[in-house]
mmCIF file of C-alpha atoms in Angstrom:
data_model
loop_
_atom_site.group_PDB
_atom_site.id
_atom_site.type_symbol
_atom_site.label_atom_id
_atom_site.label_comp_id
_atom_site.label_asym_id
_atom_site.label_seq_id
_atom_site.Cartn_x
_atom_site.Cartn_y
_atom_site.Cartn_z
ATOM 1 C CA UNK S 1 11.035 -39.198 13.416
ATOM 2 C CA UNK S 2 14.360 -39.385 15.285
ATOM 3 C CA UNK S 3 15.985 -41.131 12.287
ATOM 4 C CA UNK S 4 14.709 -38.411 9.942
ATOM 5 C CA UNK S 5 16.054 -35.668 12.225
ATOM 6 C CA UNK S 6 19.434 -37.401 12.516
ATOM 7 C CA UNK S 7 19.601 -37.761 8.730
ATOM 8 C CA UNK S 8 18.783 -34.061 8.267
ATOM 9 C CA UNK S 9 21.427 -33.034 10.796
ATOM 10 C CA UNK S 10 24.023 -35.263 9.093
ATOM 11 C CA UNK S 11 23.154 -33.790 5.698
ATOM 12 C CA UNK S 12 23.455 -30.261 7.108
ATOM 13 C CA UNK S 13 26.873 -31.043 8.634
ATOM 14 C CA UNK S 14 28.062 -32.488 5.313
ATOM 15 C CA UNK S 15 26.823 -29.439 3.413
ATOM 16 C CA UNK S 16 28.560 -27.060 5.844
ATOM 17 C CA UNK S 17 31.790 -29.026 5.432
ATOM 18 C CA UNK S 18 31.449 -28.786 1.644
ATOM 19 C CA UNK S 19 30.898 -25.010 1.842
ATOM 20 C CA UNK S 20 34.022 -24.713 3.991
ATOM 21 C CA UNK S 21 36.121 -27.009 1.772
ATOM 22 C CA UNK S 22 34.972 -25.934 -1.682
ATOM 23 C CA UNK S 23 33.867 -22.330 -1.222
ATOM 24 C CA UNK S 24 35.514 -20.602 1.718
ATOM 25 C CA UNK S 25 38.979 -22.154 1.601
ATOM 26 C CA UNK S 26 39.522 -21.570 -2.146
ATOM 27 C CA UNK S 27 38.304 -17.976 -1.829
ATOM 28 C CA UNK S 28 40.527 -17.339 1.172
ATOM 29 C CA UNK S 29 43.510 -18.794 -0.696
ATOM 30 C CA UNK S 30 42.871 -16.213 -3.423
ATOM 31 C CA UNK S 31 43.569 -13.453 -0.902
ATOM 32 C CA UNK S 32 40.031 -12.740 0.280
ATOM 33 C CA UNK S 33 39.331 -12.155 3.949
ATOM 34 C CA UNK S 34 36.592 -14.117 5.712
ATOM 35 C CA UNK S 35 34.261 -11.153 5.134
ATOM 36 C CA UNK S 36 35.359 -11.001 1.501
ATOM 37 C CA UNK S 37 34.655 -14.707 1.081
ATOM 38 C CA UNK S 38 31.102 -14.418 2.389
ATOM 39 C CA UNK S 39 30.519 -11.258 0.351
ATOM 40 C CA UNK S 40 31.617 -13.193 -2.732
ATOM 41 C CA UNK S 41 28.947 -15.771 -1.909
ATOM 42 C CA UNK S 42 26.394 -12.933 -1.604
ATOM 43 C CA UNK S 43 27.463 -11.675 -5.038
ATOM 44 C CA UNK S 44 27.020 -15.148 -6.497
ATOM 45 C CA UNK S 45 23.564 -15.386 -4.938
ATOM 46 C CA UNK S 46 22.715 -11.938 -6.373
ATOM 47 C CA UNK S 47 23.720 -13.055 -9.852
ATOM 48 C CA UNK S 48 20.992 -15.688 -9.700
ATOM 49 C CA UNK S 49 18.330 -13.171 -8.668
ATOM 50 C CA UNK S 50 15.084 -12.984 -10.593
ATOM 51 C CA UNK S 51 14.406 -9.236 -10.517
ATOM 52 C CA UNK S 52 14.895 -7.662 -13.923
ATOM 53 C CA UNK S 53 15.835 -4.289 -12.398
ATOM 54 C CA UNK S 54 18.388 -5.001 -9.661
ATOM 55 C CA UNK S 55 20.620 -7.859 -8.553
ATOM 56 C CA UNK S 56 20.960 -8.084 -4.768
ATOM 57 C CA UNK S 57 22.079 -11.059 -2.697
ATOM 58 C CA UNK S 58 22.230 -11.712 1.056
ATOM 59 C CA UNK S 59 23.868 -14.442 3.113
ATOM 60 C CA UNK S 60 23.179 -15.010 6.822
ATOM 61 C CA UNK S 61 26.163 -16.562 8.612
ATOM 62 C CA UNK S 62 27.022 -17.657 12.135
ATOM 63 C CA UNK S 63 30.142 -19.489 13.294
ATOM 64 C CA UNK S 64 31.440 -19.603 9.703
ATOM 65 C CA UNK S 65 28.361 -21.514 8.552
ATOM 66 C CA UNK S 66 25.844 -20.259 6.005
ATOM 67 C CA UNK S 67 22.410 -20.286 7.664
ATOM 68 C CA UNK S 68 20.254 -18.901 4.845
ATOM 69 C CA UNK S 69 20.526 -17.009 1.575
ATOM 70 C CA UNK S 70 18.224 -14.610 -0.189
ATOM 71 C CA UNK S 71 18.083 -12.861 -3.520
ATOM 72 C CA UNK S 72 15.863 -10.101 -4.806
ATOM 73 C CA UNK S 73 12.861 -11.731 -6.445
ATOM 74 C CA UNK S 74 9.263 -12.830 -6.187
ATOM 75 C CA UNK S 75 7.998 -14.550 -3.028
ATOM 76 C CA UNK S 76 8.382 -18.300 -2.600
ATOM 77 C CA UNK S 77 5.928 -20.093 -4.881
ATOM 78 C CA UNK S 78 5.098 -17.026 -7.029
ATOM 79 C CA UNK S 79 5.871 -16.937 -10.744
ATOM 80 C CA UNK S 80 9.407 -15.488 -11.233
ATOM 81 C CA UNK S 81 9.933 -11.976 -12.612
ATOM 82 C CA UNK S 82 11.192 -13.101 -16.046
ATOM 83 C CA UNK S 83 7.991 -15.123 -16.461
ATOM 84 C CA UNK S 84 5.689 -12.210 -15.572
ATOM 85 C CA UNK S 85 5.363 -12.763 -11.808
ATOM 86 C CA UNK S 86 6.139 -9.150 -10.909
ATOM 87 C CA UNK S 87 4.028 -6.429 -12.533
ATOM 88 C CA UNK S 88 6.849 -3.885 -12.085
ATOM 89 C CA UNK S 89 9.332 -6.079 -13.934
ATOM 90 C CA UNK S 90 6.747 -6.894 -16.601
ATOM 91 C CA UNK S 91 5.957 -3.190 -17.148
ATOM 92 C CA UNK S 92 9.485 -1.855 -16.717
ATOM 93 C CA UNK S 93 8.307 0.465 -13.899
ATOM 94 C CA UNK S 94 10.580 -0.698 -11.104
ATOM 95 C CA UNK S 95 10.003 2.195 -8.720
ATOM 96 C CA UNK S 96 6.555 2.006 -7.256
ATOM 97 C CA UNK S 97 3.902 -0.046 -5.550
ATOM 98 C CA UNK S 98 3.513 -2.568 -8.358
ATOM 99 C CA UNK S 99 6.655 -4.439 -7.328
ATOM 100 C CA UNK S 100 5.975 -7.739 -5.555
ATOM 101 C CA UNK S 101 9.646 -8.688 -5.185
ATOM 102 C CA UNK S 102 10.994 -9.590 -1.772
ATOM 103 C CA UNK S 103 14.293 -7.939 -0.862
ATOM 104 C CA UNK S 104 17.274 -10.270 -0.534
ATOM 105 C CA UNK S 105 17.681 -9.657 3.204
ATOM 106 C CA UNK S 106 13.979 -10.244 3.856
ATOM 107 C CA UNK S 107 14.018 -13.392 1.750
ATOM 108 C CA UNK S 108 16.983 -14.730 3.764
ATOM 109 C CA UNK S 109 15.217 -13.865 7.050
ATOM 110 C CA UNK S 110 11.971 -15.488 5.930
ATOM 111 C CA UNK S 111 13.747 -18.593 4.664
ATOM 112 C CA UNK S 112 15.500 -18.979 8.014
ATOM 113 C CA UNK S 113 12.153 -18.574 9.802
ATOM 114 C CA UNK S 114 10.442 -21.090 7.519
ATOM 115 C CA UNK S 115 13.228 -23.588 8.257
ATOM 116 C CA UNK S 116 13.294 -22.856 11.999
ATOM 117 C CA UNK S 117 16.832 -21.422 12.024
ATOM 118 C CA UNK S 118 17.628 -18.996 14.854
ATOM 119 C CA UNK S 119 19.606 -15.934 13.767
ATOM 120 C CA UNK S 120 20.604 -14.434 17.119
ATOM 121 C CA UNK S 121 24.223 -13.263 16.905
ATOM 122 C CA UNK S 122 24.560 -13.899 13.167
ATOM 123 C CA UNK S 123 26.071 -11.714 10.450
ATOM 124 C CA UNK S 124 24.301 -10.677 7.256
ATOM 125 C CA UNK S 125 26.467 -10.149 4.176
ATOM 126 C CA UNK S 126 24.535 -8.196 1.567
ATOM 127 C CA UNK S 127 25.587 -6.668 -1.728
ATOM 128 C CA UNK S 128 23.753 -3.375 -1.007
ATOM 129 C CA UNK S 129 23.207 -1.534 2.268
ATOM 130 C CA UNK S 130 19.820 -2.753 3.548
ATOM 131 C CA UNK S 131 16.776 -0.520 3.233
ATOM 132 C CA UNK S 132 15.093 0.675 6.422
ATOM 133 C CA UNK S 133 12.460 -2.106 6.351
ATOM 134 C CA UNK S 134 15.095 -4.826 5.945
ATOM 135 C CA UNK S 135 17.236 -3.236 8.667
ATOM 136 C CA UNK S 136 14.275 -3.395 11.061
ATOM 137 C CA UNK S 137 13.781 -7.068 10.221
ATOM 138 C CA UNK S 138 17.474 -7.830 10.758
ATOM 139 C CA UNK S 139 17.420 -6.018 14.098
ATOM 140 C CA UNK S 140 14.281 -7.878 15.191
ATOM 141 C CA UNK S 141 15.783 -11.247 14.241
ATOM 142 C CA UNK S 142 18.841 -10.580 16.416
ATOM 143 C CA UNK S 143 21.383 -10.202 13.621
ATOM 144 C CA UNK S 144 24.449 -8.716 15.318
ATOM 145 C CA UNK S 145 26.360 -7.430 12.297
ATOM 146 C CA UNK S 146 25.607 -6.340 8.747
ATOM 147 C CA UNK S 147 28.388 -6.180 6.166
ATOM 148 C CA UNK S 148 27.424 -4.487 2.895
ATOM 149 C CA UNK S 149 29.229 -3.663 -0.333
ATOM 150 C CA UNK S 150 27.401 -0.709 -1.882
ATOM 151 C CA UNK S 151 25.241 2.170 -0.679
ATOM 152 C CA UNK S 152 22.035 3.142 -2.432
ATOM 153 C CA UNK S 153 21.653 6.853 -3.212
ATOM 154 C CA UNK S 154 18.784 7.733 -0.863
ATOM 155 C CA UNK S 155 18.113 11.210 0.519
ATOM 156 C CA UNK S 156 19.753 12.547 3.690
ATOM 157 C CA UNK S 157 16.596 12.403 5.850
ATOM 158 C CA UNK S 158 16.305 8.679 5.092
ATOM 159 C CA UNK S 159 19.885 8.012 6.215
ATOM 160 C CA UNK S 160 19.407 10.126 9.374
ATOM 161 C CA UNK S 161 16.405 7.976 10.378
ATOM 162 C CA UNK S 162 18.410 4.883 9.537
ATOM 163 C CA UNK S 163 21.411 5.971 11.626
ATOM 164 C CA UNK S 164 19.141 6.893 14.557
ATOM 165 C CA UNK S 165 17.601 3.410 14.503
ATOM 166 C CA UNK S 166 21.014 1.742 14.529
ATOM 167 C CA UNK S 167 22.238 3.996 17.353
ATOM 168 C CA UNK S 168 19.059 3.363 19.363
ATOM 169 C CA UNK S 169 19.525 -0.382 19.021
ATOM 170 C CA UNK S 170 23.145 -0.210 20.059
ATOM 171 C CA UNK S 171 23.931 -3.876 19.491
ATOM 172 C CA UNK S 172 24.126 -4.130 15.715
ATOM 173 C CA UNK S 173 27.265 -3.201 13.822
ATOM 174 C CA UNK S 174 27.011 -1.923 10.252
ATOM 175 C CA UNK S 175 30.167 -2.096 8.163
ATOM 176 C CA UNK S 176 30.889 -1.352 4.539
ATOM 177 C CA UNK S 177 33.294 -3.832 2.982
ATOM 178 C CA UNK S 178 35.709 -1.807 0.931
ATOM 179 C CA UNK S 179 37.669 -3.868 -1.611
#
């Protein structure tokens, strides 16, 4: 058991070093900030998303290490959207209760939980401003900062509730990354 744990930890350290060497440093050398580099990773994750309606990606990071990723798509183990796993994608009715897709932020949170990764003090980079449900999950998990690229066009009452929740929490920072 101890040998297996040591091997896993060594593999994780090697992977983190590879992310730093092959992903973050080249992106930074192209003029991207640290936030821009992680947002670029979120965009790459989004591109691989399964949902036929939207492409959203999320990356949870702490101490310059990627902790978990998530993309909009069906739950773990469920048939992917392109193969008929989501009734909304199969029918073309993407707004409604038929959708079984898990939001990118929720998928990243759930992956971290499944793998036993603590998220206290982490940052979530996400290609779209999180919905209220995902925001609540990020707050509950202890995510300290959310950096998003785009804002969804929801009604004013929704954003007022959203802003009140963030203000009430007090500890989380929400920032839009403007290119």
